[in-house]
């Protein structure tokens, strides 16, 4: 019987029955090796076009933006010995290194003289900037040359070094050139001369993990054990509260959670803090434990992985719900509208699980890799390769869009290196087996059982679950072909040379172990019906809703496909959704069509009772989450109610378009009219409209309607987070109405009250307008915010 026995959060959320497995220290370490990029060909209709767009557009765009944003100039300044003119945050160097890594992976599979030339020119500038002792960090070289390694917690020197090491290894393996590898080894030797647990060296580890996994890569590429030993030093000392010492923070006042420094590494029980840092750290821990066999580290990784996947991972494969710390909050806190799910965190999730999959040969980890890659990661870049998501919510009111670059530009090159390096996620080898982890049309060459094996793969995955393998070993060879049975799949079957095969499933892999000869054909069938996915009832945001998935693809509803607001649509649990291939839509996708429902009346304008109207049927169209926001701007939703949402009490504000004089990354303008009434001014809702970090000036928020509305009053509930933040009640506010193209003040005889923990109401003579504006004057040194702004109907008493 083909039944995959695994416990994993992501797959459990996708409808797989979980089964217990042994603790990690009791499981054999299989220690597979990923098949290198140069030996993998990707020629499918799903990934190949995205990778080609990445090669021709995204890589060039990344290099251009690095020139324009000052990253390259920083190296020129450092090379010239300048001490002014540095551009950007402390981690600017890392983005150049990631971009070089991305280009290098691309050069390994698709030689491109122009990209090769551009990277060589960048490497020359990097090498010119390196100090005689090997040190290389342009922020410190230009701004503070005497303060190297004085703020490991915050200033990213070791993080940037890690990305240099990864880029150097990738460039060397792709091109054979040592230009960047020599720079990297000199810097690594310099770092190794400073940090360690022997006399004459000092304590420390990266505030932002990355160097740990990179040093292991550097050690493997150069054969130098000292780089691995340095990685091990960083890993094993994590959580000893070094950052408290570095910043003279008393231990009884120290909380190192954000930096994953609150508990010794082997004692960790949960994933916490900054999501990207966590993913990178645990990737490095797996790399170290793979070599040392450290049972305590492996047990810790198992505990933390279960915490992450069973309680803290989005259905789209990403992690990190909160924008305030770019990371984790509490168990089962997975909001959709305000989901952060940083693109880099989805990449980190794929990296971490890829390493676990290679270590244990267990398909549940590859399931997590697949879910992150096909959904959370791929959503991070537009189809034209020029725009990027930093954060990836699972619901949008129509105001969340990709950008061509960011002040903190970690995500675009991270996206680019993942797509360029995708081939290394697809296949792996052990001594007597070839492992297929992802199903991608193309070919692979690998050495198994001391024989050279070639294999062609034909499939239309992820749109179709039929996969055909044609084997071409150099001679008849006995080995195991291990085919992952995805955790979402039921009823998988296989044929060998046309005959049905009854094969065992081990750790989620269908095992075909036999003597293989050239021309042998395996047909794998992975049924992929449309699935309705439910979340644990402990996930408050998802109660009463279901997500839609087919194969590894998570779907969503977009406003541009519907004539009614997406937020008003329900899809009953038993509704039929029919897949249809649309080759000319969004790069060629499978769309799901069906019937949904909306409430007979979606708003409650007033009154106490009314006769309930029956739901109305509406046609619904679901598209893959990974391609949303590539057409007209509009609403989006992943988790869909099974019955029409109850009418929300409210008036014209529910239909208004919102604009603010200023909005930051953690301000949610739609919170001002979402109908969620606060209990106090200090309440911190999921969606909050505010002007922080602007302080002490005048700001405004406005409602606009396509048709005129009539009102004679407004109610405003102000936000005030005294004791924990920098928002206070405004000193004053006023109301303006649009008359043609002119804003005119609204006369309010009773004035504009400013009160805490209650509604502030302003009444006036009835007026008709297409726009209203609240203008606030903020307290000196403080920002302001608004929980809710209601527009009153003229007949309200």
mmCIF file of N, CA, C and O in Angstrom, residues 708-761:
data_model
loop_
_atom_site.group_PDB
_atom_site.id
_atom_site.type_symbol
_atom_site.label_atom_id
_atom_site.label_comp_id
_atom_site.label_asym_id
_atom_site.label_seq_id
_atom_site.Cartn_x
_atom_site.Cartn_y
_atom_site.Cartn_z
ATOM 1 N N UNK A 708 -21.018 60.454 -5.805
ATOM 2 C CA UNK A 708 -21.212 61.296 -4.618
ATOM 3 C C UNK A 708 -21.984 60.570 -3.517
ATOM 4 O O UNK A 708 -22.882 59.760 -3.789
ATOM 5 N N UNK A 709 -21.615 60.849 -2.270
ATOM 6 C CA UNK A 709 -22.352 60.346 -1.106
ATOM 7 C C UNK A 709 -22.834 61.555 -0.303
ATOM 8 O O UNK A 709 -22.273 62.653 -0.397
ATOM 9 N N UNK A 710 -23.875 61.323 0.496
ATOM 10 C CA UNK A 710 -24.413 62.392 1.341
ATOM 11 C C UNK A 710 -24.281 61.975 2.798
ATOM 12 O O UNK A 710 -24.611 60.844 3.164
ATOM 13 N N UNK A 711 -23.783 62.894 3.635
ATOM 14 C CA UNK A 711 -23.571 62.595 5.048
ATOM 15 C C UNK A 711 -23.744 63.853 5.865
ATOM 16 O O UNK A 711 -23.657 64.976 5.343
ATOM 17 N N UNK A 712 -24.006 63.666 7.168
ATOM 18 C CA UNK A 712 -24.065 64.817 8.070
ATOM 19 C C UNK A 712 -23.240 64.598 9.329
ATOM 20 O O UNK A 712 -23.448 65.260 10.337
ATOM 21 N N UNK A 713 -22.267 63.638 9.247
ATOM 22 C CA UNK A 713 -21.440 63.427 10.424
ATOM 23 C C UNK A 713 -20.402 62.344 10.224
ATOM 24 O O UNK A 713 -20.514 61.499 9.339
ATOM 25 N N UNK A 714 -19.359 62.389 11.049
ATOM 26 C CA UNK A 714 -18.328 61.356 11.048
ATOM 27 C C UNK A 714 -18.002 60.992 12.490
ATOM 28 O O UNK A 714 -18.226 61.787 13.418
ATOM 29 N N UNK A 715 -17.472 59.767 12.660
ATOM 30 C CA UNK A 715 -16.954 59.332 13.955
ATOM 31 C C UNK A 715 -15.542 58.811 13.751
ATOM 32 O O UNK A 715 -15.292 58.051 12.814
ATOM 33 N N UNK A 716 -14.659 59.188 14.654
ATOM 34 C CA UNK A 716 -13.256 58.805 14.552
ATOM 35 C C UNK A 716 -12.811 58.218 15.893
ATOM 36 O O UNK A 716 -13.152 58.762 16.951
ATOM 37 N N UNK A 717 -12.057 57.104 15.821
ATOM 38 C CA UNK A 717 -11.502 56.492 17.030
ATOM 39 C C UNK A 717 -9.980 56.526 16.889
ATOM 40 O O UNK A 717 -9.406 55.842 16.060
ATOM 41 N N UNK A 718 -9.328 57.366 17.710
ATOM 42 C CA UNK A 718 -7.897 57.578 17.588
ATOM 43 C C UNK A 718 -7.088 56.491 18.300
ATOM 44 O O UNK A 718 -7.529 55.910 19.294
ATOM 45 N N UNK A 719 -5.903 56.262 17.788
ATOM 46 C CA UNK A 719 -4.967 55.281 18.332
ATOM 47 C C UNK A 719 -3.982 55.980 19.252
ATOM 48 O O UNK A 719 -3.554 57.101 18.992
ATOM 49 N N UNK A 720 -3.607 55.301 20.352
ATOM 50 C CA UNK A 720 -2.647 55.861 21.303
ATOM 51 C C UNK A 720 -1.953 54.689 21.996
ATOM 52 O O UNK A 720 -2.600 53.931 22.714
ATOM 53 N N UNK A 721 -0.636 54.522 21.747
ATOM 54 C CA UNK A 721 0.074 53.374 22.335
ATOM 55 C C UNK A 721 1.055 53.813 23.415
ATOM 56 O O UNK A 721 2.176 53.313 23.509
ATOM 57 N N UNK A 722 0.618 54.748 24.249
ATOM 58 C CA UNK A 722 1.442 55.211 25.368
ATOM 59 C C UNK A 722 1.938 54.022 26.186
ATOM 60 O O UNK A 722 1.177 53.123 26.524
ATOM 61 N N UNK A 723 3.238 54.034 26.491
ATOM 62 C CA UNK A 723 3.827 52.973 27.298
ATOM 63 C C UNK A 723 4.590 51.947 26.474
ATOM 64 O O UNK A 723 5.399 51.193 27.025
ATOM 65 N N UNK A 724 4.312 51.915 25.149
ATOM 66 C CA UNK A 724 5.044 50.943 24.344
ATOM 67 C C UNK A 724 5.461 51.468 22.976
ATOM 68 O O UNK A 724 6.268 50.853 22.291
ATOM 69 N N UNK A 725 4.912 52.583 22.555
ATOM 70 C CA UNK A 725 5.215 53.077 21.221
ATOM 71 C C UNK A 725 5.259 54.581 21.152
ATOM 72 O O UNK A 725 5.305 55.285 22.178
ATOM 73 N N UNK A 726 5.179 55.118 19.951
ATOM 74 C CA UNK A 726 5.374 56.546 19.726
ATOM 75 C C UNK A 726 4.177 57.194 19.060
ATOM 76 O O UNK A 726 4.309 58.221 18.406
ATOM 77 N N UNK A 727 2.983 56.610 19.223
ATOM 78 C CA UNK A 727 1.757 57.226 18.714
ATOM 79 C C UNK A 727 0.941 57.778 19.878
ATOM 80 O O UNK A 727 0.767 57.112 20.905
ATOM 81 N N UNK A 728 0.451 58.990 19.708
ATOM 82 C CA UNK A 728 -0.376 59.643 20.727
ATOM 83 C C UNK A 728 -1.590 60.274 20.050
ATOM 84 O O UNK A 728 -1.629 60.436 18.818
ATOM 85 N N UNK A 729 -2.565 60.655 20.857
ATOM 86 C CA UNK A 729 -3.693 61.404 20.318
ATOM 87 C C UNK A 729 -3.179 62.665 19.639
ATOM 88 O O UNK A 729 -2.213 63.274 20.106
ATOM 89 N N UNK A 730 -3.779 63.090 18.555
ATOM 90 C CA UNK A 730 -3.344 64.354 17.940
ATOM 91 C C UNK A 730 -3.729 65.536 18.819
ATOM 92 O O UNK A 730 -4.619 65.422 19.677
ATOM 93 N N UNK A 731 -3.072 66.649 18.611
ATOM 94 C CA UNK A 731 -3.469 67.853 19.354
ATOM 95 C C UNK A 731 -4.752 68.434 18.786
ATOM 96 O O UNK A 731 -5.514 69.093 19.497
ATOM 97 N N UNK A 732 -5.006 68.206 17.491
ATOM 98 C CA UNK A 732 -6.224 68.736 16.868
ATOM 99 C C UNK A 732 -6.478 67.981 15.568
ATOM 100 O O UNK A 732 -5.582 67.351 15.000
ATOM 101 N N UNK A 733 -7.738 68.041 15.108
ATOM 102 C CA UNK A 733 -8.073 67.492 13.809
ATOM 103 C C UNK A 733 -9.201 68.316 13.196
ATOM 104 O O UNK A 733 -9.885 69.078 13.897
ATOM 105 N N UNK A 734 -9.346 68.200 11.907
ATOM 106 C CA UNK A 734 -10.419 68.903 11.219
ATOM 107 C C UNK A 734 -10.859 68.065 10.027
ATOM 108 O O UNK A 734 -10.186 67.101 9.636
ATOM 109 N N UNK A 735 -11.994 68.469 9.459
ATOM 110 C CA UNK A 735 -12.575 67.720 8.341
ATOM 111 C C UNK A 735 -12.685 68.642 7.131
ATOM 112 O O UNK A 735 -13.048 69.820 7.255
ATOM 113 N N UNK A 736 -12.348 68.078 5.964
ATOM 114 C CA UNK A 736 -12.475 68.810 4.714
ATOM 115 C C UNK A 736 -13.254 67.966 3.714
ATOM 116 O O UNK A 736 -13.182 66.732 3.741
ATOM 117 N N UNK A 737 -14.026 68.639 2.864
ATOM 118 C CA UNK A 737 -14.797 67.961 1.817
ATOM 119 C C UNK A 737 -14.357 68.500 0.465
ATOM 120 O O UNK A 737 -14.004 69.677 0.319
ATOM 121 N N UNK A 738 -14.394 67.627 -0.524
ATOM 122 C CA UNK A 738 -13.979 68.035 -1.853
ATOM 123 C C UNK A 738 -15.143 68.644 -2.607
ATOM 124 O O UNK A 738 -16.227 68.057 -2.688
ATOM 125 N N UNK A 739 -14.911 69.819 -3.149
ATOM 126 C CA UNK A 739 -15.896 70.534 -3.968
ATOM 127 C C UNK A 739 -15.251 70.769 -5.322
ATOM 128 O O UNK A 739 -14.433 71.669 -5.490
ATOM 129 N N UNK A 740 -15.587 69.920 -6.289
ATOM 130 C CA UNK A 740 -14.893 69.981 -7.565
ATOM 131 C C UNK A 740 -13.463 69.502 -7.377
ATOM 132 O O UNK A 740 -13.238 68.373 -6.951
ATOM 133 N N UNK A 741 -12.505 70.378 -7.649
ATOM 134 C CA UNK A 741 -11.100 70.030 -7.439
ATOM 135 C C UNK A 741 -10.526 70.684 -6.192
ATOM 136 O O UNK A 741 -9.311 70.645 -5.968
ATOM 137 N N UNK A 742 -11.393 71.281 -5.387
ATOM 138 C CA UNK A 742 -10.941 72.068 -4.234
ATOM 139 C C UNK A 742 -11.368 71.425 -2.926
ATOM 140 O O UNK A 742 -12.511 70.960 -2.791
ATOM 141 N N UNK A 743 -10.455 71.372 -1.955
ATOM 142 C CA UNK A 743 -10.792 70.924 -0.605
ATOM 143 C C UNK A 743 -11.272 72.131 0.208
ATOM 144 O O UNK A 743 -10.596 73.149 0.278
ATOM 145 N N UNK A 744 -12.451 71.980 0.801
ATOM 146 C CA UNK A 744 -13.017 73.060 1.611
ATOM 147 C C UNK A 744 -13.279 72.554 3.022
ATOM 148 O O UNK A 744 -13.702 71.413 3.209
ATOM 149 N N UNK A 745 -13.033 73.404 4.031
ATOM 150 C CA UNK A 745 -13.273 72.984 5.417
ATOM 151 C C UNK A 745 -14.756 72.743 5.673
ATOM 152 O O UNK A 745 -15.619 73.442 5.136
ATOM 153 N N UNK A 746 -15.053 71.758 6.497
ATOM 154 C CA UNK A 746 -16.428 71.447 6.900
ATOM 155 C C UNK A 746 -16.685 72.142 8.231
ATOM 156 O O UNK A 746 -15.916 71.983 9.190
ATOM 157 N N UNK A 747 -17.747 72.907 8.288
ATOM 158 C CA UNK A 747 -18.090 73.647 9.510
ATOM 159 C C UNK A 747 -18.770 72.705 10.492
ATOM 160 O O UNK A 747 -19.837 72.156 10.213
ATOM 161 N N UNK A 748 -18.148 72.528 11.662
ATOM 162 C CA UNK A 748 -18.696 71.682 12.716
ATOM 163 C C UNK A 748 -18.955 72.578 13.921
ATOM 164 O O UNK A 748 -18.023 72.972 14.630
ATOM 165 N N UNK A 749 -20.229 72.960 14.168
ATOM 166 C CA UNK A 749 -20.544 73.919 15.238
ATOM 167 C C UNK A 749 -20.021 73.514 16.600
ATOM 168 O O UNK A 749 -19.572 74.369 17.376
ATOM 169 N N UNK A 750 -20.042 72.218 16.905
ATOM 170 C CA UNK A 750 -19.627 71.780 18.236
ATOM 171 C C UNK A 750 -18.122 71.584 18.348
ATOM 172 O O UNK A 750 -17.607 71.254 19.425
ATOM 173 N N UNK A 751 -17.395 71.746 17.242
ATOM 174 C CA UNK A 751 -15.945 71.588 17.267
ATOM 175 C C UNK A 751 -15.512 70.135 17.109
ATOM 176 O O UNK A 751 -16.333 69.225 16.997
ATOM 177 N N UNK A 752 -14.193 69.928 17.129
ATOM 178 C CA UNK A 752 -13.621 68.596 16.906
ATOM 179 C C UNK A 752 -12.981 68.106 18.204
ATOM 180 O O UNK A 752 -11.878 68.514 18.563
ATOM 181 N N UNK A 753 -13.685 67.235 18.889
ATOM 182 C CA UNK A 753 -13.192 66.714 20.163
ATOM 183 C C UNK A 753 -12.050 65.727 19.928
ATOM 184 O O UNK A 753 -12.046 64.983 18.950
ATOM 185 N N UNK A 754 -11.090 65.721 20.839
ATOM 186 C CA UNK A 754 -9.998 64.740 20.816
ATOM 187 C C UNK A 754 -10.055 63.989 22.136
ATOM 188 O O UNK A 754 -9.708 64.525 23.190
ATOM 189 N N UNK A 755 -10.503 62.740 22.072
ATOM 190 C CA UNK A 755 -10.691 61.940 23.284
ATOM 191 C C UNK A 755 -10.038 60.580 23.133
ATOM 192 O O UNK A 755 -9.942 60.047 22.032
ATOM 193 N N UNK A 756 -9.636 60.041 24.268
ATOM 194 C CA UNK A 756 -9.028 58.715 24.304
ATOM 195 C C UNK A 756 -10.073 57.674 24.682
ATOM 196 O O UNK A 756 -10.998 57.948 25.459
ATOM 197 N N UNK A 757 -9.947 56.467 24.098
ATOM 198 C CA UNK A 757 -10.779 55.308 24.443
ATOM 199 C C UNK A 757 -12.250 55.498 24.142
ATOM 200 O O UNK A 757 -13.112 54.879 24.785
ATOM 201 N N UNK A 758 -12.569 56.344 23.162
ATOM 202 C CA UNK A 758 -13.964 56.527 22.792
ATOM 203 C C UNK A 758 -14.032 57.131 21.397
ATOM 204 O O UNK A 758 -13.026 57.593 20.842
ATOM 205 N N UNK A 759 -15.218 57.122 20.823
ATOM 206 C CA UNK A 759 -15.431 57.743 19.516
ATOM 207 C C UNK A 759 -15.449 59.265 19.646
ATOM 208 O O UNK A 759 -16.033 59.805 20.582
ATOM 209 N N UNK A 760 -14.825 59.913 18.700
ATOM 210 C CA UNK A 760 -14.887 61.369 18.615
ATOM 211 C C UNK A 760 -15.803 61.708 17.445
ATOM 212 O O UNK A 760 -15.475 61.412 16.284
ATOM 213 N N UNK A 761 -16.935 62.319 17.764
ATOM 214 C CA UNK A 761 -17.958 62.552 16.746
ATOM 215 C C UNK A 761 -17.995 64.024 16.335
ATOM 216 O O UNK A 761 -17.834 64.924 17.164
#
